[in-house]
Amino acid sequence: MKATAERPESLLNLTGSTRYVDDIPTPASLLHAVPVGSTSARGHQLNVEIEAALAVDPSVRVLLARDVPGENQLGLVADDEPLLADGEWDFKAQVVALVLAKDRRTARKAAARVKVDGEDMPPVLDPRIAFTNGDLILKPMHQEAGDVEAAFRTARWIAEGRCESDGQEHVYLETQSAIAYPEEGGRMRVISSTQSPSGTQRAVARVLGVPVSQVEVEAGRLGGGFGGKEDQASPWAALAAVGARVTGLPVKLVLSRGDDMRMTGKRHPYSSDFKLAMDAAGHITGYQATYYQNSGAAADLSAAILSRTLFHSVGAYKVPAVKVDGYMCRTNLPPFTAYRGFGAPQGFFPMEAAIMKASELSGIPVHEIQARNLLTEGTVTHYGMPMNDCRAERTWDRLVDSCDYSNLKKEIAAFNKANRLKKRGVWIQPVCFGISFTKLMMNQGGALVHVYTDGSVSVATGGVEMGQGMNRKILVAAARTLGVPEDRVSVEKTRTSTVANTMPTAASTGADINGMAALIACKEIRDRLLAFAATLPDAGLQTAGLQATGGKTGDRLSLKDGLLLRDGQPTSLDWNGLVDKAHVARIDLSAHGFYATPDLVYDFRTQRGTPFAYHVYGAALVVMELDVVRATLKVERAHIIHDGGVSIDPLVDLGQIEGALAQGLGWSLLEELRFGADGSLLTDTLSTYKLPDLRFMDFPLKVEFLDNAENPKAILGSKAVGEPPFVYGIAAYFAAMEALKAARAGSGFYDLPLTAEKALDYLVGRR
Ligand code: MTE
Ligand code: HPA
Ligand code: MOS
C-alpha cells in the first residue's frame, strides 16, 4: 500500500473512484445523444428517414448535416471529415445522424429506428489496391541516404520479403465521451475525454461557427487514450456541442463499446515490402522498404504516423544506405489514427523480419547479426541526426549478460531436443525510439501555477492525465522546484481557459513538455519569493551584514522540504510563513510557464535534421512456448533492460513499461481486426476481439533500468517512457516464429499478429 499512499491518484484508479465523463453528475434537463452510422462502406445519395425515430418519444430530436450551425467539417489536412455525412459516405458506421432523447435507452431505441440508405458503391479495403488505383491521401513520402543500389550490387546476401501488420483497437476503459453545456451569450462549455483539449476546442468552435474564445474545453483524468483520443475525441465533443446549441440544453454523448469499436479509427494496418543487403561478415550494408499504409477514409494523423514509420525504418540498427518509401492509401474503412508507437512499430517489424530472413539465408545466428549492427555513438541516421549519448549497445550488452543469453540458447536447444510436443523460441528486440513530435510546431507547452495564501500549490498545464502518471511527474517536479513537500501540491484538470493553445498529450512528451513548463513557472515564483526573503530579518542576511554586498544575497537562500534555508541551514522562516509575508507585501504568487523543446530542426525538403530531442533505448528478450498439438503459443518469460534516464518515479515508469509490453504483445500475437468484404468490422465485441488478459500476462517478467542513465535533454534527467516499450512486444512475434521453425523446419512468415490459426497453418504446411 506504500506505493498508493504516496500516489493518491493511483488509489483513485485502484478503487474505481476516478470520475470519467459518464460519472459526472448532470442536470435533469440533460439530453443523451446516440450517433447513427452508415450501413455500408461507401455510397452516395444518402437518404435518412427519421419519422419512426421521432415517434418513439416526444423528447426525441434527430440532427442531420443541415443542422450543423457552423462548418460541417473537422478535417485539418483536407476537407475530408464531415461531422455528419452529407450526401456521400466513405466507411461503414460513419456518422450520418445524431439522435437526442431524455435518456440513453430512449435515444438508443430511437437511433435503431432511423432508416439509412442510398446508392451503395463497391468499397476498397486493401491498401495495395488503393495504391494501384492511384488513390493516395497525400503525396508519397520518401527518405534516402547513401547508395542503396551499390549496397545491393555488392551484397553477399539479399534478404527480401513482404510483411503484413494488422491494425489495433485501443480498447481504452472509457469510451469516447463528452458533455456539452450551453452557456449564456452563445458560449459553450465542454467536458471531453480528449488527449487534445485545444484541438477539441477548435473543432467545437468550427462546427458551431463561433470564435475559439467562446468555447471552453475541460479534460479530467481519462480512462485511457493510447492515441485514440489525440484527434478522434473531437467529433464526439463537436456532436454533443451541436446538439446543445440546437436544443439549448446540455447534451451528453458516451459511445457504447460496440459503436466505439465500429465508428472510430485504430492503429494503421500496413502492408510492406523489404529488402536488406548484408556482407559476408554479417554487416548490414543497405535497407530498402516500401510501406503501403492503410490510412482509411480520411487523412487524420496518417501523414505524421507514416513519417514516424520512415524515421524508425531501420530500428536500432546502423545502416549506411537506406531508401524507404511510404504511401498513404485511401480505403473505405474508418480513418486509422494514432496508437502508442505512432507508426514506429510498423517500421520496426519489417526490419526485424529482414534480419530473420538474412539469418536464414546466411546461417549467421540472428543475435550476431543484431549485435554486429547496433547503433553506436556518433552514428548518423538516415535522416542526418548524429546519435549522441547512444545507449543501444549498453542496453543490449546488459541484457545479454543479465539473462545469460548463451546458456539460455543452449537450454532452449536442449528443451527442443527433449520435447516433441512443446517447442521454445527466443528473440531479442532492440529499441531506439525518437522523442519529440515529428511536427516541429507541436513541441511546445504551457503551465499556470498558483501558490495560495495557506502555502498550498496548484499546478495547471496543457497536459492530459490518462493513466500514464504525467500528473505525478509534474507534481514531483513542482514540489522539488519550490522546495515544498509533495502533499502541498495538486495538479488541476486541464482547461483551455487556463492554459491555451496547447498540443495533444502525445508522442510520449507529456511530462517532458508540460513538466518543464510547470518547472519554469515554479522557478519564477521561487525566485520572487527568495528575492523577497532576502529583505526579511528572518533570513538573517542583514544581521550578517551581507545585505549591502549587492544583489547576490538571494543566492545563499534556498527552499527545501518547506523550509527557508540560508547556506543550507534552516532559518526561522518556513514556506507557509514566507508565502504569507509575501502576500502581505503584495508579491504575485502566480506564474505562467512556457516551454518549447530547444534545438529541433528539420528540413522536409532534404529530409535531414534533428527531429528528435533524444532517443530512448532498450532491449527485450522474450521466450515463447508452442504447444505443437494445439498450435497455441504462450509467453514463457520476458526480460527487459530499459533506458529510463533518471526516473522521476520508477514505479510509474515500471507501470508504463508493463502496460506498453502488454499492448505490444497483444498486437504481435493476439489482436486481430477482421473486416468483412463489405467493410464492416466483424470483431466489434470483446468476445471476438482477443485482448491480452491476466492469464496471458501471467509469466515471469523482469524489468531492469539502465543505471548511470541521466538524460540532460529532459526534465530532471529523466526520459520519456510512454510509447517506446510497446516495441518490445515484437520480440514475441519472432520468438514464436523460432518456436514454429523448431517444430517444422521452414522459413518464417511475416503476418502479424501471429495467432494460433496462423501457427496451425504453418505447422501443417499451409504457410
Ligand atoms: N498509459 C496509460 N495508462 N494510458 C494511456 O492512455 N497512452 C500512451 C502512453 N501511456 C497511455 C499510457 C501514449 S499513446 C502516449 S503518447 C503517452 O502515454 C502519453 O503520455 P506521456 O506523454 O505523458 O507519456
Ligand atoms: N507523435 C504523436 N502524435 C503526433 C506526432 C508524433 O510524432 N506528430 C503529430 N502528432
Ligand atoms: Mo500517443 S499514440 O502519441 O497518443
mmCIF file with all atom_site columns, N, CA and C and ligand atoms in Angstrom, residues 224-227 340 466-468 470 506-511 656 722-723, ligand 1:
data_model
loop_
_atom_site.group_PDB
_atom_site.id
_atom_site.type_symbol
_atom_site.label_atom_id
_atom_site.label_alt_id
_atom_site.label_comp_id
_atom_site.label_asym_id
_atom_site.label_entity_id
_atom_site.label_seq_id
_atom_site.pdbx_PDB_ins_code
_atom_site.Cartn_x
_atom_site.Cartn_y
_atom_site.Cartn_z
_atom_site.occupancy
_atom_site.B_iso_or_equiv
_atom_site.pdbx_formal_charge
_atom_site.auth_seq_id
_atom_site.auth_comp_id
_atom_site.auth_asym_id
_atom_site.auth_atom_id
_atom_site.pdbx_PDB_model_num
ATOM   1  N N   . GLY A 1 224 ? -7.890 6.224  -20.128 1.00 0.00 ? 224 GLY A N   1
ATOM   2  C CA  . GLY A 1 224 ? -7.051 5.773  -21.232 1.00 0.00 ? 224 GLY A CA  1
ATOM   3  C C   . GLY A 1 224 ? -7.320 6.521  -22.516 1.00 0.00 ? 224 GLY A C   1
ATOM   4  N N   . GLY A 1 225 ? -6.260 6.676  -23.287 1.00 0.00 ? 225 GLY A N   1
ATOM   5  C CA  . GLY A 1 225 ? -6.370 7.321  -24.593 1.00 0.00 ? 225 GLY A CA  1
ATOM   6  C C   . GLY A 1 225 ? -5.595 6.514  -25.616 1.00 0.00 ? 225 GLY A C   1
ATOM   7  N N   . PHE A 1 226 ? -4.333 6.258  -25.298 1.00 0.00 ? 226 PHE A N   1
ATOM   8  C CA  . PHE A 1 226 ? -3.437 5.431  -26.122 1.00 0.00 ? 226 PHE A CA  1
ATOM   9  C C   . PHE A 1 226 ? -3.331 5.929  -27.552 1.00 0.00 ? 226 PHE A C   1
ATOM   10 N N   . GLY A 1 227 ? -3.610 7.217  -27.770 1.00 0.00 ? 227 GLY A N   1
ATOM   11 C CA  . GLY A 1 227 ? -3.565 7.776  -29.118 1.00 0.00 ? 227 GLY A CA  1
ATOM   12 C C   . GLY A 1 227 ? -4.954 7.892  -29.733 1.00 0.00 ? 227 GLY A C   1
ATOM   13 N N   . ARG A 1 340 ? -0.289 4.242  -29.604 1.00 0.00 ? 340 ARG A N   1
ATOM   14 C CA  . ARG A 1 340 ? 1.003  4.035  -28.924 1.00 0.00 ? 340 ARG A CA  1
ATOM   15 C C   . ARG A 1 340 ? 2.082  3.486  -29.876 1.00 0.00 ? 340 ARG A C   1
ATOM   16 N N   . MET A 1 466 ? -3.952 10.511 -18.439 1.00 0.00 ? 466 MET A N   1
ATOM   17 C CA  . MET A 1 466 ? -4.820 9.432  -18.941 1.00 0.00 ? 466 MET A CA  1
ATOM   18 C C   . MET A 1 466 ? -4.427 8.092  -18.348 1.00 0.00 ? 466 MET A C   1
ATOM   19 N N   . GLY A 1 467 ? -3.780 8.158  -17.181 1.00 0.00 ? 467 GLY A N   1
ATOM   20 C CA  . GLY A 1 467 ? -3.342 6.922  -16.537 1.00 0.00 ? 467 GLY A CA  1
ATOM   21 C C   . GLY A 1 467 ? -1.845 6.715  -16.638 1.00 0.00 ? 467 GLY A C   1
ATOM   22 N N   . GLN A 1 468 ? -1.188 7.559  -17.437 1.00 0.00 ? 468 GLN A N   1
ATOM   23 C CA  . GLN A 1 468 ? 0.247  7.355  -17.682 1.00 0.00 ? 468 GLN A CA  1
ATOM   24 C C   . GLN A 1 468 ? 1.123  7.951  -16.581 1.00 0.00 ? 468 GLN A C   1
ATOM   25 N N   . MET A 1 470 ? 1.527  11.215 -15.800 1.00 0.00 ? 470 MET A N   1
ATOM   26 C CA  . MET A 1 470 ? 2.125  12.517 -16.091 1.00 0.00 ? 470 MET A CA  1
ATOM   27 C C   . MET A 1 470 ? 1.908  13.499 -14.937 1.00 0.00 ? 470 MET A C   1
ATOM   28 N N   . ALA A 1 506 ? 0.772  13.605 -26.217 1.00 0.00 ? 506 ALA A N   1
ATOM   29 C CA  . ALA A 1 506 ? 1.080  12.520 -27.151 1.00 0.00 ? 506 ALA A CA  1
ATOM   30 C C   . ALA A 1 506 ? 2.577  12.519 -27.416 1.00 0.00 ? 506 ALA A C   1
ATOM   31 N N   . ALA A 1 507 ? 2.993  11.590 -28.283 1.00 0.00 ? 507 ALA A N   1
ATOM   32 C CA  . ALA A 1 507 ? 4.397  11.464 -28.643 1.00 0.00 ? 507 ALA A CA  1
ATOM   33 C C   . ALA A 1 507 ? 5.278  11.236 -27.399 1.00 0.00 ? 507 ALA A C   1
ATOM   34 N N   . SER A 1 508 ? 4.679  10.719 -26.344 1.00 0.00 ? 508 SER A N   1
ATOM   35 C CA  . SER A 1 508 ? 5.381  10.427 -25.083 1.00 0.00 ? 508 SER A CA  1
ATOM   36 C C   . SER A 1 508 ? 5.976  11.663 -24.429 1.00 0.00 ? 508 SER A C   1
ATOM   37 N N   . THR A 1 509 ? 5.601  12.841 -24.891 1.00 0.00 ? 509 THR A N   1
ATOM   38 C CA  . THR A 1 509 ? 6.256  14.063 -24.431 1.00 0.00 ? 509 THR A CA  1
ATOM   39 C C   . THR A 1 509 ? 5.499  14.768 -23.313 1.00 0.00 ? 509 THR A C   1
ATOM   40 N N   . GLY A 1 510 ? 4.421  14.166 -22.810 1.00 0.00 ? 510 GLY A N   1
ATOM   41 C CA  . GLY A 1 510 ? 3.556  14.831 -21.835 1.00 0.00 ? 510 GLY A CA  1
ATOM   42 C C   . GLY A 1 510 ? 4.316  15.441 -20.665 1.00 0.00 ? 510 GLY A C   1
ATOM   43 N N   . ALA A 1 511 ? 5.114  14.608 -19.999 1.00 0.00 ? 511 ALA A N   1
ATOM   44 C CA  . ALA A 1 511 ? 5.843  15.111 -18.835 1.00 0.00 ? 511 ALA A CA  1
ATOM   45 C C   . ALA A 1 511 ? 7.035  15.958 -19.270 1.00 0.00 ? 511 ALA A C   1
ATOM   46 N N   . GLN A 1 656 ? 4.315  1.844  -16.913 1.00 0.00 ? 656 GLN A N   1
ATOM   47 C CA  . GLN A 1 656 ? 4.265  2.167  -18.337 1.00 0.00 ? 656 GLN A CA  1
ATOM   48 C C   . GLN A 1 656 ? 4.910  1.069  -19.181 1.00 0.00 ? 656 GLN A C   1
ATOM   49 N N   . GLY A 1 722 ? 6.398  6.614  -22.336 1.00 0.00 ? 722 GLY A N   1
ATOM   50 C CA  . GLY A 1 722 ? 5.073  6.104  -22.728 1.00 0.00 ? 722 GLY A CA  1
ATOM   51 C C   . GLY A 1 722 ? 5.038  5.100  -23.863 1.00 0.00 ? 722 GLY A C   1
ATOM   52 N N   . GLU A 1 723 ? 5.650  5.434  -24.995 1.00 0.00 ? 723 GLU A N   1
ATOM   53 C CA  . GLU A 1 723 ? 5.488  4.582  -26.169 1.00 0.00 ? 723 GLU A CA  1
ATOM   54 C C   . GLU A 1 723 ? 6.614  3.579  -26.441 1.00 0.00 ? 723 GLU A C   1
HETATM 55 N N1  . MTE B 2 .   ? -0.686 4.894  -20.263 1.00 0.00 ? 1   MTE B N1  1
HETATM 56 C C1  . MTE B 2 .   ? -1.955 4.816  -19.816 1.00 0.00 ? 1   MTE B C1  1
HETATM 57 N N2  . MTE B 2 .   ? -2.186 4.254  -18.614 1.00 0.00 ? 1   MTE B N2  1
HETATM 58 N N3  . MTE B 2 .   ? -2.993 5.297  -20.553 1.00 0.00 ? 1   MTE B N3  1
HETATM 59 C C2  . MTE B 2 .   ? -2.798 5.846  -21.798 1.00 0.00 ? 1   MTE B C2  1
HETATM 60 O O1  . MTE B 2 .   ? -3.756 6.273  -22.446 1.00 0.00 ? 1   MTE B O1  1
HETATM 61 N N4  . MTE B 2 .   ? -1.166 6.451  -23.542 1.00 0.00 ? 1   MTE B N4  1
HETATM 62 C C3  . MTE B 2 .   ? 0.147  6.150  -24.116 1.00 0.00 ? 1   MTE B C3  1
HETATM 63 C C4  . MTE B 2 .   ? 1.224  6.274  -23.048 1.00 0.00 ? 1   MTE B C4  1
HETATM 64 N N5  . MTE B 2 .   ? 0.860  5.535  -21.873 1.00 0.00 ? 1   MTE B N5  1
HETATM 65 C C5  . MTE B 2 .   ? -1.462 5.929  -22.305 1.00 0.00 ? 1   MTE B C5  1
HETATM 66 C C6  . MTE B 2 .   ? -0.424 5.449  -21.463 1.00 0.00 ? 1   MTE B C6  1
HETATM 67 C C7  . MTE B 2 .   ? 0.505  7.011  -25.236 1.00 0.00 ? 1   MTE B C7  1
HETATM 68 S S1  . MTE B 2 .   ? -0.030 6.608  -26.778 1.00 0.00 ? 1   MTE B S1  1
HETATM 69 C C8  . MTE B 2 .   ? 1.295  8.110  -25.066 1.00 0.00 ? 1   MTE B C8  1
HETATM 70 S S2  . MTE B 2 .   ? 1.752  9.061  -26.372 1.00 0.00 ? 1   MTE B S2  1
HETATM 71 C C9  . MTE B 2 .   ? 1.762  8.512  -23.740 1.00 0.00 ? 1   MTE B C9  1
HETATM 72 O O2  . MTE B 2 .   ? 1.331  7.640  -22.704 1.00 0.00 ? 1   MTE B O2  1
HETATM 73 C C10 . MTE B 2 .   ? 1.249  9.914  -23.456 1.00 0.00 ? 1   MTE B C10 1
HETATM 74 O O3  . MTE B 2 .   ? 1.570  10.351 -22.199 1.00 0.00 ? 1   MTE B O3  1
HETATM 75 P P1  . MTE B 2 .   ? 3.026  10.930 -21.835 1.00 0.00 ? 1   MTE B P1  1
HETATM 76 O O4  . MTE B 2 .   ? 3.448  11.750 -22.990 1.00 0.00 ? 1   MTE B O4  1
HETATM 77 O O5  . MTE B 2 .   ? 2.788  11.708 -20.621 1.00 0.00 ? 1   MTE B O5  1
HETATM 78 O O6  . MTE B 2 .   ? 3.909  9.738  -21.639 1.00 0.00 ? 1   MTE B O6  1
#
